[in-house]
Short mmCIF file of C-alpha atoms and ligand atoms in Angstrom, two decimals:
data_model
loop_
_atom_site.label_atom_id
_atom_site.label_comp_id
_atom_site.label_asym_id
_atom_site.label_seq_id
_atom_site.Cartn_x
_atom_site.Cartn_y
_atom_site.Cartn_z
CA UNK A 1 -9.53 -29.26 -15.60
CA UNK A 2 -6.76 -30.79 -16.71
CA UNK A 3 -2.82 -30.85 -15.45
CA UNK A 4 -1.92 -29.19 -18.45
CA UNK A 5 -4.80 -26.21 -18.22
CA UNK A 6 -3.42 -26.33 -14.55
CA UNK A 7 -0.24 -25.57 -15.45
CA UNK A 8 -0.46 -23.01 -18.22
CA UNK A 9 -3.02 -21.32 -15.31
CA UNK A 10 -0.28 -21.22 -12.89
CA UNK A 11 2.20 -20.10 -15.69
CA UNK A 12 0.45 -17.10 -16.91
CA UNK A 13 -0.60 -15.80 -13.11
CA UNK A 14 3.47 -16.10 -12.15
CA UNK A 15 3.95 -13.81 -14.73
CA UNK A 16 0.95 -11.71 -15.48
CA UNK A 17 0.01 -10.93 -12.26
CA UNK A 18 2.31 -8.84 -11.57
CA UNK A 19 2.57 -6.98 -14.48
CA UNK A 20 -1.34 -6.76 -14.69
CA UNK A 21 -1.46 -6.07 -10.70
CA UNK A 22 0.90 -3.10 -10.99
CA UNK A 23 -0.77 -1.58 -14.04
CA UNK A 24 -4.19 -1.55 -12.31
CA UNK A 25 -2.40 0.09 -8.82
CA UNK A 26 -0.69 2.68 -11.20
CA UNK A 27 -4.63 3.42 -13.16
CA UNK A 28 -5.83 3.63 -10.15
CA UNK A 29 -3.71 6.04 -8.70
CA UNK A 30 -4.30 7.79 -12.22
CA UNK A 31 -8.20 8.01 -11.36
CA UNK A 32 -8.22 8.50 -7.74
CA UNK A 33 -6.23 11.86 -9.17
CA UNK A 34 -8.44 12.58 -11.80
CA UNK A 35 -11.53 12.21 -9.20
CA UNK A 36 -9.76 14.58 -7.15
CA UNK A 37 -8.96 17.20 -10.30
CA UNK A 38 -5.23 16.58 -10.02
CA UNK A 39 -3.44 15.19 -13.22
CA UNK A 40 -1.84 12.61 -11.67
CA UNK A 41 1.14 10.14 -11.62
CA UNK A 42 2.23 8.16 -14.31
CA UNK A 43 0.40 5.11 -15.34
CA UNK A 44 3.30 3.39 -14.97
CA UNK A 45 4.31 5.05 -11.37
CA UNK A 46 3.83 1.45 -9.19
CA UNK A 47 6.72 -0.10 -11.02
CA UNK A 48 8.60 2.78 -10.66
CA UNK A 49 7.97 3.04 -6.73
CA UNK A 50 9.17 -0.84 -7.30
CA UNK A 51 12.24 -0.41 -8.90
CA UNK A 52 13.19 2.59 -6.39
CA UNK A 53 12.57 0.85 -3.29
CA UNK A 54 14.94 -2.48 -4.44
CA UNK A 55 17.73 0.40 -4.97
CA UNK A 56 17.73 2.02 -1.71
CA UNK A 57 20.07 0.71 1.56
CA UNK A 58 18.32 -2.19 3.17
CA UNK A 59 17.27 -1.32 6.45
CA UNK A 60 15.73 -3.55 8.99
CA UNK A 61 14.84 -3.88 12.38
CA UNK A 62 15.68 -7.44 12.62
CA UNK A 63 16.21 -10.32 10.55
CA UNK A 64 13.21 -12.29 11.23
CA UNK A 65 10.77 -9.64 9.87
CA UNK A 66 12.23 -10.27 6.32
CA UNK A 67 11.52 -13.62 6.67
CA UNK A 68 7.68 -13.25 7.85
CA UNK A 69 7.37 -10.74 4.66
CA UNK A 70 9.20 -13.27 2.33
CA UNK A 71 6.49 -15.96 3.50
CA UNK A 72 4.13 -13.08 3.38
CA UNK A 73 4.76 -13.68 -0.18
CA UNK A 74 5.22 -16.98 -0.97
CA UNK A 75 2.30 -17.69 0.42
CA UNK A 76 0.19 -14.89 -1.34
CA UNK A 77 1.70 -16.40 -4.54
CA UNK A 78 0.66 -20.06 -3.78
CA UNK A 79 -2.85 -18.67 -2.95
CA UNK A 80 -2.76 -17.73 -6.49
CA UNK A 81 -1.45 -20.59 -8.02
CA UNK A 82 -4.18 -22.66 -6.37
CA UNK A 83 -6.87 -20.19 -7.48
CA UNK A 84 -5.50 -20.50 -10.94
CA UNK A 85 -5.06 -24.27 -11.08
CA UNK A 86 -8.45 -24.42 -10.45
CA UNK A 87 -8.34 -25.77 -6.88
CA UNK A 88 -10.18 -26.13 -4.01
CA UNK A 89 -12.01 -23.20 -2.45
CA UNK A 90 -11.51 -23.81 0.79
CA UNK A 91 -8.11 -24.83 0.56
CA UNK A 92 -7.60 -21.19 -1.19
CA UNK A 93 -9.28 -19.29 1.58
CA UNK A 94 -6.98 -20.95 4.62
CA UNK A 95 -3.77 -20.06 2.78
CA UNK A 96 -5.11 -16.80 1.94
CA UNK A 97 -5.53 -16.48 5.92
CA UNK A 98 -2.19 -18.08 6.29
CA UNK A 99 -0.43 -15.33 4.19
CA UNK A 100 -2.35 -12.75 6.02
CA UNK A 101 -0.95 -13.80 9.30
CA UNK A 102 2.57 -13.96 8.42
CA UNK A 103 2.14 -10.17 7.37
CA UNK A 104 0.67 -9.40 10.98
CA UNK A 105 3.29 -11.23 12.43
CA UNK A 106 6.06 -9.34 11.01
CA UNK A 107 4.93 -5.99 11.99
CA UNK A 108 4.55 -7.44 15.34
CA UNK A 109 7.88 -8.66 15.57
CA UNK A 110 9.31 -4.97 14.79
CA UNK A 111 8.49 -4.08 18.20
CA UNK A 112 7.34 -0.84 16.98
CA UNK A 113 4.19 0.61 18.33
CA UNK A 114 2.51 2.01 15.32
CA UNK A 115 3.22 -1.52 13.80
CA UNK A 116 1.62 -3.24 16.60
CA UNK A 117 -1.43 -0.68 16.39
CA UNK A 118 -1.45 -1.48 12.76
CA UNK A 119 -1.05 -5.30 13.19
CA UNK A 120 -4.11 -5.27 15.73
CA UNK A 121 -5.85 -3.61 13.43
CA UNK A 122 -5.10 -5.83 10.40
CA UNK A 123 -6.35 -8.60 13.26
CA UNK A 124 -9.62 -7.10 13.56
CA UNK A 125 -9.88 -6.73 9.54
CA UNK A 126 -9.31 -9.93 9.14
CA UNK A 127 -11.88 -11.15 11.91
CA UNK A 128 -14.44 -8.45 9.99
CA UNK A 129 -14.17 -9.96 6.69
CA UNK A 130 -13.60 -13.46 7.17
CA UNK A 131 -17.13 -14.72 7.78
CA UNK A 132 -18.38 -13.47 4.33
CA UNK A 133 -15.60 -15.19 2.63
CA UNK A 134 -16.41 -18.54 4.43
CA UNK A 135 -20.22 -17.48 3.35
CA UNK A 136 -18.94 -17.23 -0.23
CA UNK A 137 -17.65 -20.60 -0.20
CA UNK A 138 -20.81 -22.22 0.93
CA UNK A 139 -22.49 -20.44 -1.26
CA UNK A 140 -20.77 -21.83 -4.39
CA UNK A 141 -20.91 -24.85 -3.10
CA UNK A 142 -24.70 -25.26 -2.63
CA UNK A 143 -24.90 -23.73 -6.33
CA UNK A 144 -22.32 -26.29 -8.15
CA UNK A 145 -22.14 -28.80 -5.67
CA UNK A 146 -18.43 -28.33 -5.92
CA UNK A 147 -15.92 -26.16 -3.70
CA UNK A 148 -13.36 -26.79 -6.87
CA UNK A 149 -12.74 -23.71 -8.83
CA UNK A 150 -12.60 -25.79 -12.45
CA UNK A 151 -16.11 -26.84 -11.51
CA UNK A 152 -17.68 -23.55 -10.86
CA UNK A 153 -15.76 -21.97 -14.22
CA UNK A 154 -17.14 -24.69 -16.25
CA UNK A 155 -20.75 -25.11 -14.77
CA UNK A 156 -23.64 -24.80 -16.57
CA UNK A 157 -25.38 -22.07 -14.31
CA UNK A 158 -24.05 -18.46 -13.62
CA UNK A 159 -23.19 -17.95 -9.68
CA UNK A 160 -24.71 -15.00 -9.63
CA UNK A 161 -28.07 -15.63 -10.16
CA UNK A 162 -28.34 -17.48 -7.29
CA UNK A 163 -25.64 -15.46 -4.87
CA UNK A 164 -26.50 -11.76 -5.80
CA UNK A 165 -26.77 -11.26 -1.86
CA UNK A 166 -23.65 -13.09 -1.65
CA UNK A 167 -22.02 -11.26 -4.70
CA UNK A 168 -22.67 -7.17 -2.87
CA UNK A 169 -21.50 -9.14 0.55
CA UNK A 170 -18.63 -9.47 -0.83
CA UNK A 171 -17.71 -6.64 -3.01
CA UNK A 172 -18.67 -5.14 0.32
CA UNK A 173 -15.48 -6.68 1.86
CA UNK A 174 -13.38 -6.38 -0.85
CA UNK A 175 -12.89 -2.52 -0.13
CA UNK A 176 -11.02 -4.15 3.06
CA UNK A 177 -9.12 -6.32 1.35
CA UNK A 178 -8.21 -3.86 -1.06
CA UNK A 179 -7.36 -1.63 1.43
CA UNK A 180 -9.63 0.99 0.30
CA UNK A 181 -10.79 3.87 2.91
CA UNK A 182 -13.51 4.27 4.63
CA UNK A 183 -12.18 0.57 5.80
CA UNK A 184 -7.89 1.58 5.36
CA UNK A 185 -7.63 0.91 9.20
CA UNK A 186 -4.44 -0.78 9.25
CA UNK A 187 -2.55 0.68 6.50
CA UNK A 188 -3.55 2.57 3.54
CA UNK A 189 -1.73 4.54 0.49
CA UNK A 190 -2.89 7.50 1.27
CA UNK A 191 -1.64 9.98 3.57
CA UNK A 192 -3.50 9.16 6.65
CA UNK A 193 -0.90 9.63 9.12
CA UNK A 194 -1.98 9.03 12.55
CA UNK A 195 -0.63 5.71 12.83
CA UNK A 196 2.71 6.73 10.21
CA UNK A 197 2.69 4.03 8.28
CA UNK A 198 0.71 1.49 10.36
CA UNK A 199 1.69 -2.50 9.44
CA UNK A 200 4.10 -1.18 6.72
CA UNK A 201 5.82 1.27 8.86
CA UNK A 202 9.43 -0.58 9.84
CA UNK A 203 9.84 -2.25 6.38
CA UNK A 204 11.55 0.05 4.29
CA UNK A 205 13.73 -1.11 0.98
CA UNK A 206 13.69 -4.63 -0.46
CA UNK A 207 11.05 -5.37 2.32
CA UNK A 208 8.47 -2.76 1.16
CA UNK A 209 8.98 -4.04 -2.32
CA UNK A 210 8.30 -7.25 -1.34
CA UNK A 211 5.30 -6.13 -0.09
CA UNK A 212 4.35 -3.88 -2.86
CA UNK A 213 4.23 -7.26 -5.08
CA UNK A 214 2.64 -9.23 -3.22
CA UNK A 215 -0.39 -6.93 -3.24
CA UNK A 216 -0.37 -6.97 -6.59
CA UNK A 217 -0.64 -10.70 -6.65
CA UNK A 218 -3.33 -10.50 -3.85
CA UNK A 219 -5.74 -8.11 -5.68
CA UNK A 220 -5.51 -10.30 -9.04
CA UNK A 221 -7.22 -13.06 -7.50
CA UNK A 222 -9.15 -11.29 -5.42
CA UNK A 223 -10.71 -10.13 -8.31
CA UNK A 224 -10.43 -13.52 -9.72
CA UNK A 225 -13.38 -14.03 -7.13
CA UNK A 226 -15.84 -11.45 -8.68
CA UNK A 227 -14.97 -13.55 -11.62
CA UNK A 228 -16.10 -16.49 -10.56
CA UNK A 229 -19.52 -15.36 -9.82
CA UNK A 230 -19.88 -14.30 -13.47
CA UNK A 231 -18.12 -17.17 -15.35
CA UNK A 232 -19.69 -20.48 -16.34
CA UNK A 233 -19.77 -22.73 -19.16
CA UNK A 234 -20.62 -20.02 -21.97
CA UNK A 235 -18.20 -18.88 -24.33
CA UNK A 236 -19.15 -15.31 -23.64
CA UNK A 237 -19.18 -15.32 -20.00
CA UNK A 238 -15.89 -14.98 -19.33
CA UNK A 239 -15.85 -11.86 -21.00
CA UNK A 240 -18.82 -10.39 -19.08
CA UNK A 241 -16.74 -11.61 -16.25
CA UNK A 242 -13.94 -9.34 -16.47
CA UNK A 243 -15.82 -6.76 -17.66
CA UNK A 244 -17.52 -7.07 -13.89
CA UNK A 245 -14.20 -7.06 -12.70
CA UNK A 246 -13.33 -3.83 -13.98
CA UNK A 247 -16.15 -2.26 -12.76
CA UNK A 248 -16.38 -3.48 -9.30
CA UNK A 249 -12.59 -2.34 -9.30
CA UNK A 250 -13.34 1.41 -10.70
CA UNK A 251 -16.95 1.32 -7.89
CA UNK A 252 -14.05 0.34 -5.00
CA UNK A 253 -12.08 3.72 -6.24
CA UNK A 254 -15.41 5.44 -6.50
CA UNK A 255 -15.82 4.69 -2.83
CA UNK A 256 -11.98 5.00 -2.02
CA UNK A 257 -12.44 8.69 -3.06
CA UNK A 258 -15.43 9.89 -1.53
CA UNK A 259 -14.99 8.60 2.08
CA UNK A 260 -12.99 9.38 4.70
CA UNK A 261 -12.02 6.31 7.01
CA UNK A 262 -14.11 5.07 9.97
CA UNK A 263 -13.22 3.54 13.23
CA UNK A 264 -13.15 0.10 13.58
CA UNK A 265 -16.01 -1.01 15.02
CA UNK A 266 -18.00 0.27 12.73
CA UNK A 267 -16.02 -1.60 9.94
CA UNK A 268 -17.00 -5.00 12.12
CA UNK A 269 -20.12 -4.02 12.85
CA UNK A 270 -20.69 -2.86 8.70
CA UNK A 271 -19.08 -5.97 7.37
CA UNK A 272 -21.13 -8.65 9.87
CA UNK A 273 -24.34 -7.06 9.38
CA UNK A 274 -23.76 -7.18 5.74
CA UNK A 275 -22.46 -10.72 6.28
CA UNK A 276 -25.63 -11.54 8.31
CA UNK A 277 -28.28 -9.90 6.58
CA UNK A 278 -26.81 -10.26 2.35
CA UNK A 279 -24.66 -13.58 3.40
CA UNK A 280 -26.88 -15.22 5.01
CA UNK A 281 -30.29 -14.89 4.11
CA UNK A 282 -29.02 -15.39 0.64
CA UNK A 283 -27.71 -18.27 1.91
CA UNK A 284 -31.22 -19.79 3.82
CA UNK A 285 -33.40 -19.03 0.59
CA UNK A 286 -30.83 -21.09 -1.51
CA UNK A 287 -31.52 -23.72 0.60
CA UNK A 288 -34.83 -23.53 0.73
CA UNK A 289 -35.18 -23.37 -3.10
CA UNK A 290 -33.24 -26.39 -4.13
CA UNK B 1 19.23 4.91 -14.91
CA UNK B 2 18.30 5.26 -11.37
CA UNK B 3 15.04 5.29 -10.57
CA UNK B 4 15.03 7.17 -7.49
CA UNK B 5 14.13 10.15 -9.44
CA UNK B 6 10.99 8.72 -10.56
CA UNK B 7 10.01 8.15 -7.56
CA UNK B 8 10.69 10.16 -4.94
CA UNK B 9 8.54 10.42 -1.66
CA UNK B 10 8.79 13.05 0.74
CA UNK B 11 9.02 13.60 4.63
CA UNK B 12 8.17 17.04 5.66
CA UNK B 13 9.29 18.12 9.08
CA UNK B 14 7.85 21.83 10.38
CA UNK B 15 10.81 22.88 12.82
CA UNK B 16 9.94 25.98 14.39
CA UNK B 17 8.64 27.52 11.95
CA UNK B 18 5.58 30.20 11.58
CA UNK B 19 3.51 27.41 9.63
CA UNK B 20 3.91 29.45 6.65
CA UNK B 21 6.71 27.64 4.85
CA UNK B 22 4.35 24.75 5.73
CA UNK B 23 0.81 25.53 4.43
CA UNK B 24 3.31 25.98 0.85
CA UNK B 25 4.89 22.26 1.39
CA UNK B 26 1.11 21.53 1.75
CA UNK B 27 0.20 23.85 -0.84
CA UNK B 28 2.77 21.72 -3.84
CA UNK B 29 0.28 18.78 -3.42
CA UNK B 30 -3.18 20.39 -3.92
CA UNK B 31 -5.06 20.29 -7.30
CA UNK B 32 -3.23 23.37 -8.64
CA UNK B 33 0.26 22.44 -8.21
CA UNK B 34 0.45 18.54 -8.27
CA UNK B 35 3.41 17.03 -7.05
CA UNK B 36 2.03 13.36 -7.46
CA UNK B 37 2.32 13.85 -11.55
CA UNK B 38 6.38 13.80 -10.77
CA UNK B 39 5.67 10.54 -8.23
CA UNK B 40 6.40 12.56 -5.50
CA UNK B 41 4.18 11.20 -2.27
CA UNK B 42 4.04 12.71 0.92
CA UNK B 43 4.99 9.90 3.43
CA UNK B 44 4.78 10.67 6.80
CA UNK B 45 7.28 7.81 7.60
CA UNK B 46 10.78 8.19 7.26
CA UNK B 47 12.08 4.16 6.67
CA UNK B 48 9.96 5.11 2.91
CA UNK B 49 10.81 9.15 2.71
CA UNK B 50 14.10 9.95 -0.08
CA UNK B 51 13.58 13.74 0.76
CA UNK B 52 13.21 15.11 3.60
CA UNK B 53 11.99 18.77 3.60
CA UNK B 54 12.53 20.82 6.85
CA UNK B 55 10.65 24.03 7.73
CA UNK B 56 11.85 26.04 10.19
CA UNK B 57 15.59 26.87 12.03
CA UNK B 58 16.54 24.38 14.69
CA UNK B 59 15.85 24.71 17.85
CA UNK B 60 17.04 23.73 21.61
CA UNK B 61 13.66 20.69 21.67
CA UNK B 62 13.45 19.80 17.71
CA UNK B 63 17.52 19.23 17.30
CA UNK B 64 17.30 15.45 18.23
CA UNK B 65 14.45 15.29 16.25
CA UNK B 66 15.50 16.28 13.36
CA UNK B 67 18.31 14.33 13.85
CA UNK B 68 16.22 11.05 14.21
CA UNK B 69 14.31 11.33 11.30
CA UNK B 70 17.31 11.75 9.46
CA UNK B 71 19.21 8.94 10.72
CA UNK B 72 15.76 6.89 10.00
CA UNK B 73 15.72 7.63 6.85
CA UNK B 74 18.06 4.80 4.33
CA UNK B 75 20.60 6.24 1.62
CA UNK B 76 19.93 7.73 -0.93
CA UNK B 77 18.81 10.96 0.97
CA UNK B 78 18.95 14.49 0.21
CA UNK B 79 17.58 16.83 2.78
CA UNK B 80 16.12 20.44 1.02
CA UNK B 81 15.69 23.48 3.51
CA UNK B 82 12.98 25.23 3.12
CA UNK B 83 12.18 29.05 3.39
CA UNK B 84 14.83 31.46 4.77
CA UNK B 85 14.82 30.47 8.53
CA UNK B 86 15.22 26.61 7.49
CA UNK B 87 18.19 28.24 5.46
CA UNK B 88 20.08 30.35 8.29
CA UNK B 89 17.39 31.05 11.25
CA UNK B 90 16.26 33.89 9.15
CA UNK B 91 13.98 36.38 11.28
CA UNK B 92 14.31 34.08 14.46
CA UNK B 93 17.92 33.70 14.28
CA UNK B 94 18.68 36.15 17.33
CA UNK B 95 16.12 34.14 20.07
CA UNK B 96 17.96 32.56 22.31
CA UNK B 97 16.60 29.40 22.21
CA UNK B 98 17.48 29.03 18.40
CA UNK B 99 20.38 27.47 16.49
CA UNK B 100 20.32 28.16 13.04
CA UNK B 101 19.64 27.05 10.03
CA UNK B 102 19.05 23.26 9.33
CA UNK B 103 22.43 22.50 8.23
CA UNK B 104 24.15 23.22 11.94
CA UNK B 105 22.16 19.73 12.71
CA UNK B 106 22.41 17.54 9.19
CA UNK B 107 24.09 18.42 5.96
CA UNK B 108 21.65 20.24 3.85
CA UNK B 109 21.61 19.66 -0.04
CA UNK B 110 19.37 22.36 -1.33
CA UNK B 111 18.45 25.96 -0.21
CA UNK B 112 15.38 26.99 -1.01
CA UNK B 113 14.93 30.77 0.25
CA UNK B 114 12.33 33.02 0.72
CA UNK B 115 9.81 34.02 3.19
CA UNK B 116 7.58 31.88 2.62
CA UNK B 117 9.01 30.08 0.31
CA UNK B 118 6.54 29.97 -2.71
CA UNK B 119 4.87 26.44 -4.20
CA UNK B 120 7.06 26.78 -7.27
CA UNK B 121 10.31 27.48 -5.59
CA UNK B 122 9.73 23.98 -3.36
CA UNK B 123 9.01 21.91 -6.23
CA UNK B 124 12.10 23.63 -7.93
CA UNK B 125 14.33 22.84 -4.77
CA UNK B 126 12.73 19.15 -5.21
CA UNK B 127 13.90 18.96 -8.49
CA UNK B 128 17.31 20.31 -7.84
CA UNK B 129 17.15 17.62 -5.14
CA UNK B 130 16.34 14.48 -7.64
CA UNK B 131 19.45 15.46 -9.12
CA UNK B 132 21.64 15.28 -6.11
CA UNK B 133 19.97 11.67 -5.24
CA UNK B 134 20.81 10.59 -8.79
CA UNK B 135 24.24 11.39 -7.99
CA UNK B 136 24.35 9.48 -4.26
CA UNK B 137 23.00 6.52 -6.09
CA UNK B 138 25.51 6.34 -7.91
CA UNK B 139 28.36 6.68 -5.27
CA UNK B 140 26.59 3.70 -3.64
CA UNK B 141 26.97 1.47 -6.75
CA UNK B 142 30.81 2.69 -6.83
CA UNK B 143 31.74 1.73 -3.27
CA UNK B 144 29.23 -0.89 -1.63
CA UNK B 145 32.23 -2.45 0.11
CA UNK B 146 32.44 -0.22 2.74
CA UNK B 147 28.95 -0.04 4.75
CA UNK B 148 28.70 -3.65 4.24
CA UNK B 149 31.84 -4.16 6.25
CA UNK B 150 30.81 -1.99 9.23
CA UNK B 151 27.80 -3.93 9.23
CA UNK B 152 29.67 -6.76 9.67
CA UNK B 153 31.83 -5.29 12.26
CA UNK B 154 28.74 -4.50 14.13
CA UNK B 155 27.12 -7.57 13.90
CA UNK B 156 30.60 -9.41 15.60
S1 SF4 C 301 10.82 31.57 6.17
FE1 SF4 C 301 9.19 33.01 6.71
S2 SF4 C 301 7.31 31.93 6.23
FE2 SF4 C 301 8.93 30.40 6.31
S3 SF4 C 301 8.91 29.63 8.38
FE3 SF4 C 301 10.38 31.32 8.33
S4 SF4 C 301 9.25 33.12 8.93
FE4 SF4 C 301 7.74 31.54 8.38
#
């Protein structure tokens, strides 16, 4: 890929994201109701709840935490741009982990106990779905020879006929990245109130909107990963691609409705297992094939 | 236009109340009544709550409280009472351990009476409500000045 492909990449994600990230929170919600035989909110809702929370009195514990969320952010967002430049797996993954961390350090420096719970938790989601990620990179890699995203998009073979046990690892994880119950543990958008509000609970205002976006940016590309398993060289692929998208996105709302959450061991227990036995194996008999 | 009204999420607080003004709160978010289609979420955290919706008089153990919550909560707020002992103590408002209504504690916005208060009433109040936060949104666009200088002052 070129610097210019690069660029338009980063371009359109700056700016689409968003707009595209919001939209799919706000169907979503629209679902989840209609699952649950309500009407539900507007489609457009999410931008509203945006738009609300930059108007109301900025509140905040200290000063610092707005600066962990801001780099919360920025760091999200550079994820992205990376992803969409077509760069380097790896290199995607650690600043992924990197933007994860700044969020878990913010709610720990609130000093606020249901933060901290929810921080510790976010800890353990991270150390329950990071294996399979790292899996997923290998796992490209032994198909294209390439950790480089431009390579994999542009490669004559499809990922996923060599990584199916790879691809249901990690759509298996994605319900914790997405934040989906049964594995909400450290904050959800539901009304699971045991721990308040859990990592989210002492940013209020301009800091919750903050937050709000970045998600939005976060579940494009995460998404943009499901993608990659399904696009290659083909002119048609790309399309099969997002429609895979779509409907590993409606399955994660499927499963968002009909369970309630589970304690956290079993979501580390669940998600290595999976790792182990899908990951893995997959992994081994690639190897041994080629 | 503001878009608080859009999008307003909800604290409810059960005072001392029987639990019947309650299981209607509850009631306004089920299947048959909806709340969400209006954006209205039920929070339990009060840094993201815009309404907060007591049940219940005050009492000698819930006044500080109630108080918390809604000192936790960031402007705009608008705080609806609901059911008749939320309103003035209603049957309860002889014990002895009992203040009043919710408004000898905070300033209430909206009365919503009854006993129990029914689904449709509450999302009525709620309503009424959206239209007093339109109007506190706007009083904070006409004088921003002045809680930004007692910040400051604080801060010194
Ligand atoms: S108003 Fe009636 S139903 Fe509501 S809390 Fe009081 S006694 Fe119970």
């Amino acid at each position: 890929m070129n610097l210019a492909t690069s660029i338009i990449g980063i371009a359109a994600y700056l700016i689409l994201a968003p707009l595209a990230g919001g939209l799919l929170a706000g169907i979503d919600r629209k679902i989840s109701a209609r699952m649950q035989g309500r009407f539900g909110p507007p489609v457009l809702q999410p931008f509203y709840d945006f738009f609300k929370l930059l108007e109301k009195e900025p509140i905040t514990v200290n000063k610092v935490q707005d600066f962990y969320v801001m780099c919360f952010l920025i760091f999200i967002v550079i994820t992205g741009c990376f992803f969409f430049a077509g760069g380097d797996l790896l290199l995607i993954i650690f600043t992924l982990t990197l933007a994860s961390i700044f969020l878990v350090v913010a709610a720990f420096s609130s000093n606020s106990p249901y933060a901290q719970i929810g921080a510790e938790r976010e800890l353990l989601q991270m150390m329950a779905y990071e294996p399979m990620v790292l899996i997923m990179a290998v796992g490209f890699y032994l198909v294209n020879g390439s950790f480089n995203i431009s390579d994999i998009v542009t490669s004559p073979v499809m990922a996923i006929q060599y990584l199916p046990g790879i691809f249901l690892g990690f759509v298996f994880i994605l319900t914790i990245k997405l934040r989906k119950s049964p594995f909400d543990l450290s904050m959800s958008h539901h009304a699971h109130q045991e721990l308040v509000k859990g990592l989210t609970t002492e940013f209020s205002g301009k800091t919750m909107a903050v937050i709000e976006i970045a998600h939005w940016y976060e579940n494009i590309f995460l998404l943009g990963f499901v993608y990659l398993f399904f696009a290659n060289a083909l002119a048609w692929s790309p399309v099969l691609a997002v429609v895979v998208c779509l409907a590993t996105y409606f399955l994660e709302i499927l499963i968002d409705n009909n369970y309630a959450r589970m304690k956290w061991q079993i979501a580390i227990n669940a998600s290595w297992i999976v790792a182990i036995t899908l990951g893995f194996v997959n992994l081994l008999i690639l190897y041994f094939i080629s | 236009m503001s878009y608080v009204t859009k999008s307003p999420w909800i604290i409810h607080y059960d005072g001392s109340s029987c639990n019947g003004c309650d299981i209607e709160v509850l009631a306004c978010l089920t299947p048959m009544y909806d709340v969400e289609r209006f954006g209205i979420i039920n929070t339990g955290n009060p840094k993201h709550a815009d309404i907060f919706l007591v049940t219940g008089s005050v009492n000698e153990q819930n006044i500080n409280v109630v108080k918390q919550i809604y000192e936790q909560m960031p402007e705009p707020k608008v705080v609806v009472a609901i059911g008749i002992c939320a309103t003035s103590g209603g049957i309860f408002k002889e014990c002895y351990n009992v203040m009043g209504g919710i408004d000898t504690v905070i300033p209430v916005d909206v009365y919503v009476p009854g006993c129990a208060a029914r689904p449709e009433a509450i999302i009525d109040g709620v309503v009424k409500g959206l239209g007093v936060l339109a109007e506190k949104r706007a009083a904070m666009d006409q004088k921003p000045a002045a809680p930004a200088e007692a910040e400051e002052k604080e801060e010194a």
